[in-house]
Amino acid sequence: MSIEIELRIGRLVLDGVTPQEGAALRVALESELDRLLSRDPLTVRQDHHLHRVTTPPVPAAADPAEFGRRIARAVHGCLHGGAPRKAGRPS
């Protein structure tokens, strides 16, 4: 049985990020979150809805793509009901 999960990030505040950096960050966040959810999927009841998930502060990174991956790991950890999980690099 396949469960459809819809995730919307309504607001992501990134002070001092240029449009180009923002685009790279977004792509990295989406790719990393997809990778993490493929490797470690959520197990939820069909009637379960999370209306809001707030992550702890995510340390900035000089590289926008790395920052996006850090944000994805924080979101993934919170979706699993706990603190952000440490995720290794893909093999």
PDB file of N, CA and C in Angstrom:
ATOM      1  N   MET A   1       0.835  -1.163   0.000  1.00  0.00           N
ATOM      2  CA  MET A   1       0.000   0.000   0.000  1.00  0.00           C
ATOM      3  C   MET A   1       0.893   1.243   0.000  1.00  0.00           C
ATOM      4  N   SER A   2       0.595   2.159  -0.836  1.00  0.00           N
ATOM      5  CA  SER A   2       1.362   3.387  -0.948  1.00  0.00           C
ATOM      6  C   SER A   2       0.605   4.525  -0.272  1.00  0.00           C
ATOM      7  N   ILE A   3       1.337   5.287   0.549  1.00  0.00           N
ATOM      8  CA  ILE A   3       0.739   6.436   1.214  1.00  0.00           C
ATOM      9  C   ILE A   3       1.301   7.696   0.571  1.00  0.00           C
ATOM     10  N   GLU A   4       0.409   8.590   0.211  1.00  0.00           N
ATOM     11  CA  GLU A   4       0.840   9.853  -0.382  1.00  0.00           C
ATOM     12  C   GLU A   4       1.118  10.863   0.718  1.00  0.00           C
ATOM     13  N   ILE A   5       2.268  11.493   0.630  1.00  0.00           N
ATOM     14  CA  ILE A   5       2.641  12.513   1.599  1.00  0.00           C
ATOM     15  C   ILE A   5       2.844  13.818   0.854  1.00  0.00           C
ATOM     16  N   GLU A   6       2.181  14.843   1.315  1.00  0.00           N
ATOM     17  CA  GLU A   6       2.346  16.169   0.731  1.00  0.00           C
ATOM     18  C   GLU A   6       3.012  17.057   1.770  1.00  0.00           C
ATOM     19  N   LEU A   7       4.109  17.654   1.390  1.00  0.00           N
ATOM     20  CA  LEU A   7       4.853  18.523   2.289  1.00  0.00           C
ATOM     21  C   LEU A   7       4.948  19.894   1.660  1.00  0.00           C
ATOM     22  N   ARG A   8       4.522  20.896   2.406  1.00  0.00           N
ATOM     23  CA  ARG A   8       4.618  22.278   1.939  1.00  0.00           C
ATOM     24  C   ARG A   8       5.442  23.057   2.945  1.00  0.00           C
ATOM     25  N   ILE A   9       6.417  23.743   2.456  1.00  0.00           N
ATOM     26  CA  ILE A   9       7.177  24.654   3.301  1.00  0.00           C
ATOM     27  C   ILE A   9       6.647  26.034   2.982  1.00  0.00           C
ATOM     28  N   GLY A  10       5.816  26.522   3.873  1.00  0.00           N
ATOM     29  CA  GLY A  10       5.139  27.790   3.634  1.00  0.00           C
ATOM     30  C   GLY A  10       6.025  28.998   3.810  1.00  0.00           C
ATOM     31  N   ARG A  11       6.970  28.888   4.714  1.00  0.00           N
ATOM     32  CA  ARG A  11       7.816  30.042   4.988  1.00  0.00           C
ATOM     33  C   ARG A  11       9.194  29.572   5.412  1.00  0.00           C
ATOM     34  N   LEU A  12      10.188  30.109   4.760  1.00  0.00           N
ATOM     35  CA  LEU A  12      11.580  29.823   5.082  1.00  0.00           C
ATOM     36  C   LEU A  12      12.308  31.151   5.032  1.00  0.00           C
ATOM     37  N   VAL A  13      12.719  31.646   6.191  1.00  0.00           N
ATOM     38  CA  VAL A  13      13.337  32.961   6.279  1.00  0.00           C
ATOM     39  C   VAL A  13      14.845  32.806   6.174  1.00  0.00           C
ATOM     40  N   LEU A  14      15.429  33.454   5.166  1.00  0.00           N
ATOM     41  CA  LEU A  14      16.870  33.368   4.920  1.00  0.00           C
ATOM     42  C   LEU A  14      17.408  34.773   4.680  1.00  0.00           C
ATOM     43  N   ASP A  15      17.793  35.434   5.730  1.00  0.00           N
ATOM     44  CA  ASP A  15      18.341  36.780   5.597  1.00  0.00           C
ATOM     45  C   ASP A  15      19.706  36.732   4.922  1.00  0.00           C
ATOM     46  N   GLY A  16      19.933  37.662   3.999  1.00  0.00           N
ATOM     47  CA  GLY A  16      21.239  37.797   3.367  1.00  0.00           C
ATOM     48  C   GLY A  16      21.552  36.790   2.276  1.00  0.00           C
ATOM     49  N   VAL A  17      20.553  36.075   1.797  1.00  0.00           N
ATOM     50  CA  VAL A  17      20.761  35.084   0.735  1.00  0.00           C
ATOM     51  C   VAL A  17      20.342  35.702  -0.592  1.00  0.00           C
ATOM     52  N   THR A  18      21.229  35.642  -1.568  1.00  0.00           N
ATOM     53  CA  THR A  18      20.913  36.185  -2.892  1.00  0.00           C
ATOM     54  C   THR A  18      19.933  35.260  -3.610  1.00  0.00           C
ATOM     55  N   PRO A  19      19.263  35.752  -4.660  1.00  0.00           N
ATOM     56  CA  PRO A  19      18.356  34.882  -5.415  1.00  0.00           C
ATOM     57  C   PRO A  19      19.057  33.629  -5.970  1.00  0.00           C
ATOM     58  N   GLN A  20      20.286  33.771  -6.450  1.00  0.00           N
ATOM     59  CA  GLN A  20      21.020  32.612  -6.973  1.00  0.00           C
ATOM     60  C   GLN A  20      21.326  31.613  -5.856  1.00  0.00           C
ATOM     61  N   GLU A  21      21.738  32.122  -4.697  1.00  0.00           N
ATOM     62  CA  GLU A  21      22.007  31.235  -3.570  1.00  0.00           C
ATOM     63  C   GLU A  21      20.718  30.567  -3.099  1.00  0.00           C
ATOM     64  N   GLY A  22      19.634  31.328  -3.112  1.00  0.00           N
ATOM     65  CA  GLY A  22      18.340  30.778  -2.723  1.00  0.00           C
ATOM     66  C   GLY A  22      17.902  29.643  -3.631  1.00  0.00           C
ATOM     67  N   ALA A  23      18.141  29.785  -4.925  1.00  0.00           N
ATOM     68  CA  ALA A  23      17.786  28.728  -5.879  1.00  0.00           C
ATOM     69  C   ALA A  23      18.604  27.468  -5.611  1.00  0.00           C
ATOM     70  N   ALA A  24      19.909  27.627  -5.379  1.00  0.00           N
ATOM     71  CA  ALA A  24      20.780  26.473  -5.097  1.00  0.00           C
ATOM     72  C   ALA A  24      20.371  25.807  -3.784  1.00  0.00           C
ATOM     73  N   LEU A  25      20.026  26.618  -2.805  1.00  0.00           N
ATOM     74  CA  LEU A  25      19.598  26.102  -1.513  1.00  0.00           C
ATOM     75  C   LEU A  25      18.303  25.304  -1.666  1.00  0.00           C
ATOM     76  N   ARG A  26      17.354  25.847  -2.406  1.00  0.00           N
ATOM     77  CA  ARG A  26      16.066  25.164  -2.608  1.00  0.00           C
ATOM     78  C   ARG A  26      16.246  23.817  -3.277  1.00  0.00           C
ATOM     79  N   VAL A  27      17.063  23.769  -4.333  1.00  0.00           N
ATOM     80  CA  VAL A  27      17.296  22.512  -5.052  1.00  0.00           C
ATOM     81  C   VAL A  27      17.942  21.484  -4.127  1.00  0.00           C
ATOM     82  N   ALA A  28      18.930  21.924  -3.345  1.00  0.00           N
ATOM     83  CA  ALA A  28      19.603  21.010  -2.425  1.00  0.00           C
ATOM     84  C   ALA A  28      18.657  20.517  -1.333  1.00  0.00           C
ATOM     85  N   LEU A  29      17.835  21.420  -0.802  1.00  0.00           N
ATOM     86  CA  LEU A  29      16.872  21.040   0.228  1.00  0.00           C
ATOM     87  C   LEU A  29      15.903  19.988  -0.316  1.00  0.00           C
ATOM     88  N   GLU A  30      15.346  20.236  -1.482  1.00  0.00           N
ATOM     89  CA  GLU A  30      14.391  19.287  -2.076  1.00  0.00           C
ATOM     90  C   GLU A  30      15.049  17.944  -2.365  1.00  0.00           C
ATOM     91  N   SER A  31      16.256  17.972  -2.926  1.00  0.00           N
ATOM     92  CA  SER A  31      16.954  16.726  -3.268  1.00  0.00           C
ATOM     93  C   SER A  31      17.301  15.919  -2.027  1.00  0.00           C
ATOM     94  N   GLU A  32      17.822  16.604  -0.996  1.00  0.00           N
ATOM     95  CA  GLU A  32      18.208  15.905   0.232  1.00  0.00           C
ATOM     96  C   GLU A  32      16.995  15.364   0.961  1.00  0.00           C
ATOM     97  N   LEU A  33      15.931  16.130   1.018  1.00  0.00           N
ATOM     98  CA  LEU A  33      14.726  15.650   1.691  1.00  0.00           C
ATOM     99  C   LEU A  33      14.143  14.448   0.947  1.00  0.00           C
ATOM    100  N   ASP A  34      14.163  14.483  -0.367  1.00  0.00           N
ATOM    101  CA  ASP A  34      13.706  13.340  -1.157  1.00  0.00           C
ATOM    102  C   ASP A  34      14.563  12.110  -0.870  1.00  0.00           C
ATOM    103  N   ARG A  35      15.878  12.306  -0.815  1.00  0.00           N
ATOM    104  CA  ARG A  35      16.802  11.195  -0.549  1.00  0.00           C
ATOM    105  C   ARG A  35      16.539  10.618   0.846  1.00  0.00           C
ATOM    106  N   LEU A  36      16.403  11.495   1.838  1.00  0.00           N
ATOM    107  CA  LEU A  36      16.184  11.040   3.206  1.00  0.00           C
ATOM    108  C   LEU A  36      14.859  10.308   3.366  1.00  0.00           C
ATOM    109  N   LEU A  37      13.810  10.838   2.745  1.00  0.00           N
ATOM    110  CA  LEU A  37      12.503  10.187   2.857  1.00  0.00           C
ATOM    111  C   LEU A  37      12.448   8.875   2.078  1.00  0.00           C
ATOM    112  N   SER A  38      13.241   8.763   1.030  1.00  0.00           N
ATOM    113  CA  SER A  38      13.314   7.496   0.291  1.00  0.00           C
ATOM    114  C   SER A  38      14.034   6.442   1.127  1.00  0.00           C
ATOM    115  N   ARG A  39      15.070   6.864   1.823  1.00  0.00           N
ATOM    116  CA  ARG A  39      15.871   5.948   2.639  1.00  0.00           C
ATOM    117  C   ARG A  39      15.197   5.629   3.972  1.00  0.00           C
ATOM    118  N   ASP A  40      14.534   6.605   4.553  1.00  0.00           N
ATOM    119  CA  ASP A  40      13.932   6.474   5.880  1.00  0.00           C
ATOM    120  C   ASP A  40      12.535   7.084   5.839  1.00  0.00           C
ATOM    121  N   PRO A  41      11.582   6.386   5.209  1.00  0.00           N
ATOM    122  CA  PRO A  41      10.252   6.968   5.010  1.00  0.00           C
ATOM    123  C   PRO A  41       9.489   7.155   6.315  1.00  0.00           C
ATOM    124  N   LEU A  42       8.524   8.031   6.245  1.00  0.00           N
ATOM    125  CA  LEU A  42       7.643   8.265   7.386  1.00  0.00           C
ATOM    126  C   LEU A  42       6.659   7.116   7.489  1.00  0.00           C
ATOM    127  N   THR A  43       6.306   6.778   8.685  1.00  0.00           N
ATOM    128  CA  THR A  43       5.247   5.798   8.913  1.00  0.00           C
ATOM    129  C   THR A  43       4.148   6.531   9.659  1.00  0.00           C
ATOM    130  N   VAL A  44       3.103   6.849   8.939  1.00  0.00           N
ATOM    131  CA  VAL A  44       1.994   7.604   9.527  1.00  0.00           C
ATOM    132  C   VAL A  44       0.684   6.903   9.239  1.00  0.00           C
ATOM    133  N   ARG A  45      -0.269   7.163  10.105  1.00  0.00           N
ATOM    134  CA  ARG A  45      -1.615   6.660   9.850  1.00  0.00           C
ATOM    135  C   ARG A  45      -2.209   7.457   8.685  1.00  0.00           C
ATOM    136  N   GLN A  46      -3.143   6.870   8.001  1.00  0.00           N
ATOM    137  CA  GLN A  46      -3.752   7.551   6.866  1.00  0.00           C
ATOM    138  C   GLN A  46      -4.458   8.829   7.271  1.00  0.00           C
ATOM    139  N   ASP A  47      -4.960   8.899   8.500  1.00  0.00           N
ATOM    140  CA  ASP A  47      -5.699  10.076   8.929  1.00  0.00           C
ATOM    141  C   ASP A  47      -4.831  11.069   9.698  1.00  0.00           C
ATOM    142  N   HIS A  48      -3.545  10.884   9.670  1.00  0.00           N
ATOM    143  CA  HIS A  48      -2.638  11.726  10.443  1.00  0.00           C
ATOM    144  C   HIS A  48      -2.250  12.976   9.652  1.00  0.00           C
ATOM    145  N   HIS A  49      -2.377  14.115  10.291  1.00  0.00           N
ATOM    146  CA  HIS A  49      -1.993  15.377   9.661  1.00  0.00           C
ATOM    147  C   HIS A  49      -1.109  16.162  10.616  1.00  0.00           C
ATOM    148  N   LEU A  50      -0.019  16.668  10.122  1.00  0.00           N
ATOM    149  CA  LEU A  50       0.818  17.593  10.877  1.00  0.00           C
ATOM    150  C   LEU A  50       0.595  18.960  10.255  1.00  0.00           C
ATOM    151  N   HIS A  51       0.109  19.876  11.029  1.00  0.00           N
ATOM    152  CA  HIS A  51      -0.159  21.200  10.487  1.00  0.00           C
ATOM    153  C   HIS A  51       1.046  22.107  10.570  1.00  0.00           C
ATOM    154  N   ARG A  52       1.929  21.843  11.528  1.00  0.00           N
ATOM    155  CA  ARG A  52       3.100  22.688  11.659  1.00  0.00           C
ATOM    156  C   ARG A  52       4.225  21.894  12.310  1.00  0.00           C
ATOM    157  N   VAL A  53       5.394  22.024  11.732  1.00  0.00           N
ATOM    158  CA  VAL A  53       6.599  21.450  12.298  1.00  0.00           C
ATOM    159  C   VAL A  53       7.622  22.571  12.349  1.00  0.00           C
ATOM    160  N   THR A  54       8.195  22.779  13.513  1.00  0.00           N
ATOM    161  CA  THR A  54       9.199  23.822  13.663  1.00  0.00           C
ATOM    162  C   THR A  54      10.516  23.166  14.031  1.00  0.00           C
ATOM    163  N   THR A  55      11.537  23.431  13.249  1.00  0.00           N
ATOM    164  CA  THR A  55      12.851  22.871  13.538  1.00  0.00           C
ATOM    165  C   THR A  55      13.610  23.789  14.486  1.00  0.00           C
ATOM    166  N   PRO A  56      14.585  23.241  15.175  1.00  0.00           N
ATOM    167  CA  PRO A  56      15.485  24.117  15.919  1.00  0.00           C
ATOM    168  C   PRO A  56      16.301  24.937  14.917  1.00  0.00           C
ATOM    169  N   PRO A  57      16.978  25.974  15.375  1.00  0.00           N
ATOM    170  CA  PRO A  57      17.814  26.743  14.438  1.00  0.00           C
ATOM    171  C   PRO A  57      18.827  25.836  13.726  1.00  0.00           C
ATOM    172  N   VAL A  58      19.016  26.105  12.463  1.00  0.00           N
ATOM    173  CA  VAL A  58      19.957  25.326  11.652  1.00  0.00           C
ATOM    174  C   VAL A  58      21.195  26.181  11.422  1.00  0.00           C
ATOM    175  N   PRO A  59      22.390  25.672  11.776  1.00  0.00           N
ATOM    176  CA  PRO A  59      23.607  26.464  11.562  1.00  0.00           C
ATOM    177  C   PRO A  59      23.804  26.784  10.078  1.00  0.00           C
ATOM    178  N   ALA A  60      24.107  28.026   9.801  1.00  0.00           N
ATOM    179  CA  ALA A  60      24.340  28.443   8.417  1.00  0.00           C
ATOM    180  C   ALA A  60      25.610  27.784   7.879  1.00  0.00           C
ATOM    181  N   ALA A  61      25.697  27.734   6.582  1.00  0.00           N
ATOM    182  CA  ALA A  61      26.884  27.220   5.904  1.00  0.00           C
ATOM    183  C   ALA A  61      27.239  28.199   4.795  1.00  0.00           C
ATOM    184  N   ALA A  62      28.530  28.322   4.514  1.00  0.00           N
ATOM    185  CA  ALA A  62      28.966  29.228   3.451  1.00  0.00           C
ATOM    186  C   ALA A  62      28.428  28.782   2.097  1.00  0.00           C
ATOM    187  N   ASP A  63      28.311  27.488   1.912  1.00  0.00           N
ATOM    188  CA  ASP A  63      27.816  26.924   0.657  1.00  0.00           C
ATOM    189  C   ASP A  63      26.292  26.781   0.743  1.00  0.00           C
ATOM    190  N   PRO A  64      25.542  27.468  -0.137  1.00  0.00           N
ATOM    191  CA  PRO A  64      24.074  27.395  -0.073  1.00  0.00           C
ATOM    192  C   PRO A  64      23.542  25.970  -0.197  1.00  0.00           C
ATOM    193  N   ALA A  65      24.193  25.137  -0.998  1.00  0.00           N
ATOM    194  CA  ALA A  65      23.726  23.754  -1.149  1.00  0.00           C
ATOM    195  C   ALA A  65      23.876  22.989   0.168  1.00  0.00           C
ATOM    196  N   GLU A  66      24.978  23.197   0.870  1.00  0.00           N
ATOM    197  CA  GLU A  66      25.163  22.537   2.164  1.00  0.00           C
ATOM    198  C   GLU A  66      24.134  23.041   3.169  1.00  0.00           C
ATOM    199  N   PHE A  67      23.855  24.325   3.139  1.00  0.00           N
ATOM    200  CA  PHE A  67      22.842  24.897   4.020  1.00  0.00           C
ATOM    201  C   PHE A  67      21.489  24.254   3.727  1.00  0.00           C
ATOM    202  N   GLY A  68      21.153  24.072   2.460  1.00  0.00           N
ATOM    203  CA  GLY A  68      19.897  23.414   2.084  1.00  0.00           C
ATOM    204  C   GLY A  68      19.832  21.989   2.598  1.00  0.00           C
ATOM    205  N   ARG A  69      20.947  21.263   2.522  1.00  0.00           N
ATOM    206  CA  ARG A  69      20.982  19.892   3.031  1.00  0.00           C
ATOM    207  C   ARG A  69      20.797  19.869   4.548  1.00  0.00           C
ATOM    208  N   ARG A  70      21.391  20.829   5.244  1.00  0.00           N
ATOM    209  CA  ARG A  70      21.228  20.913   6.700  1.00  0.00           C
ATOM    210  C   ARG A  70      19.763  21.163   7.071  1.00  0.00           C
ATOM    211  N   ILE A  71      19.128  22.050   6.339  1.00  0.00           N
ATOM    212  CA  ILE A  71      17.709  22.334   6.592  1.00  0.00           C
ATOM    213  C   ILE A  71      16.880  21.074   6.353  1.00  0.00           C
ATOM    214  N   ALA A  72      17.163  20.356   5.269  1.00  0.00           N
ATOM    215  CA  ALA A  72      16.429  19.127   4.949  1.00  0.00           C
ATOM    216  C   ALA A  72      16.579  18.100   6.068  1.00  0.00           C
ATOM    217  N   ARG A  73      17.787  17.945   6.594  1.00  0.00           N
ATOM    218  CA  ARG A  73      18.003  16.984   7.680  1.00  0.00           C
ATOM    219  C   ARG A  73      17.227  17.393   8.933  1.00  0.00           C
ATOM    220  N   ALA A  74      17.159  18.697   9.203  1.00  0.00           N
ATOM    221  CA  ALA A  74      16.397  19.175  10.361  1.00  0.00           C
ATOM    222  C   ALA A  74      14.903  18.895  10.184  1.00  0.00           C
ATOM    223  N   VAL A  75      14.384  19.175   9.000  1.00  0.00           N
ATOM    224  CA  VAL A  75      12.963  18.917   8.713  1.00  0.00           C
ATOM    225  C   VAL A  75      12.669  17.428   8.818  1.00  0.00           C
ATOM    226  N   HIS A  76      13.515  16.609   8.217  1.00  0.00           N
ATOM    227  CA  HIS A  76      13.330  15.157   8.248  1.00  0.00           C
ATOM    228  C   HIS A  76      13.304  14.650   9.687  1.00  0.00           C
ATOM    229  N   GLY A  77      14.220  15.124  10.504  1.00  0.00           N
ATOM    230  CA  GLY A  77      14.246  14.705  11.897  1.00  0.00           C
ATOM    231  C   GLY A  77      12.977  15.085  12.635  1.00  0.00           C
ATOM    232  N   CYS A  78      12.496  16.285  12.398  1.00  0.00           N
ATOM    233  CA  CYS A  78      11.264  16.738  13.057  1.00  0.00           C
ATOM    234  C   CYS A  78      10.048  15.969  12.577  1.00  0.00           C
ATOM    235  N   LEU A  79      10.012  15.617  11.316  1.00  0.00           N
ATOM    236  CA  LEU A  79       8.890  14.832  10.794  1.00  0.00           C
ATOM    237  C   LEU A  79       8.840  13.449  11.430  1.00  0.00           C
ATOM    238  N   HIS A  80       9.990  12.965  11.860  1.00  0.00           N
ATOM    239  CA  HIS A  80      10.047  11.674  12.538  1.00  0.00           C
ATOM    240  C   HIS A  80       9.773  11.814  14.030  1.00  0.00           C
ATOM    241  N   GLY A  81       9.429  13.025  14.456  1.00  0.00           N
ATOM    242  CA  GLY A  81       8.996  13.222  15.826  1.00  0.00           C
ATOM    243  C   GLY A  81      10.093  13.470  16.834  1.00  0.00           C
ATOM    244  N   GLY A  82      11.252  13.859  16.362  1.00  0.00           N
ATOM    245  CA  GLY A  82      12.324  14.102  17.319  1.00  0.00           C
ATOM    246  C   GLY A  82      13.247  15.190  16.856  1.00  0.00           C
ATOM    247  N   ALA A  83      14.372  15.215  17.482  1.00  0.00           N
ATOM    248  CA  ALA A  83      15.404  16.172  17.107  1.00  0.00           C
ATOM    249  C   ALA A  83      15.921  15.813  15.725  1.00  0.00           C
ATOM    250  N   PRO A  84      16.509  16.765  15.027  1.00  0.00           N
ATOM    251  CA  PRO A  84      17.057  16.471  13.712  1.00  0.00           C
ATOM    252  C   PRO A  84      18.023  15.303  13.783  1.00  0.00           C
ATOM    253  N   ARG A  85      17.926  14.424  12.807  1.00  0.00           N
ATOM    254  CA  ARG A  85      18.809  13.272  12.748  1.00  0.00           C
ATOM    255  C   ARG A  85      20.062  13.607  11.975  1.00  0.00           C
ATOM    256  N   LYS A  86      21.145  13.008  12.380  1.00  0.00           N
ATOM    257  CA  LYS A  86      22.391  13.145  11.627  1.00  0.00           C
ATOM    258  C   LYS A  86      22.263  12.218  10.428  1.00  0.00           C
ATOM    259  N   ALA A  87      22.522  12.734   9.261  1.00  0.00           N
ATOM    260  CA  ALA A  87      22.428  11.908   8.062  1.00  0.00           C
ATOM    261  C   ALA A  87      23.764  11.914   7.373  1.00  0.00           C
ATOM    262  N   GLY A  88      24.241  10.747   7.042  1.00  0.00           N
ATOM    263  CA  GLY A  88      25.517  10.645   6.358  1.00  0.00           C
ATOM    264  C   GLY A  88      25.389  11.013   4.902  1.00  0.00           C
ATOM    265  N   ARG A  89      26.493  11.181   4.282  1.00  0.00           N
ATOM    266  CA  ARG A  89      26.520  11.472   2.845  1.00  0.00           C
ATOM    267  C   ARG A  89      26.073  10.241   2.087  1.00  0.00           C
ATOM    268  N   PRO A  90      25.438  10.413   0.935  1.00  0.00           N
ATOM    269  CA  PRO A  90      25.006   9.251   0.145  1.00  0.00           C
ATOM    270  C   PRO A  90      26.211   8.438  -0.305  1.00  0.00           C
ATOM    271  N   SER A  91      26.006   7.124  -0.344  1.00  0.00           N
ATOM    272  CA  SER A  91      27.098   6.238  -0.781  1.00  0.00           C
ATOM    273  C   SER A  91      27.241   6.235  -2.277  1.00  0.00           C
TER     274      SER A  91
END
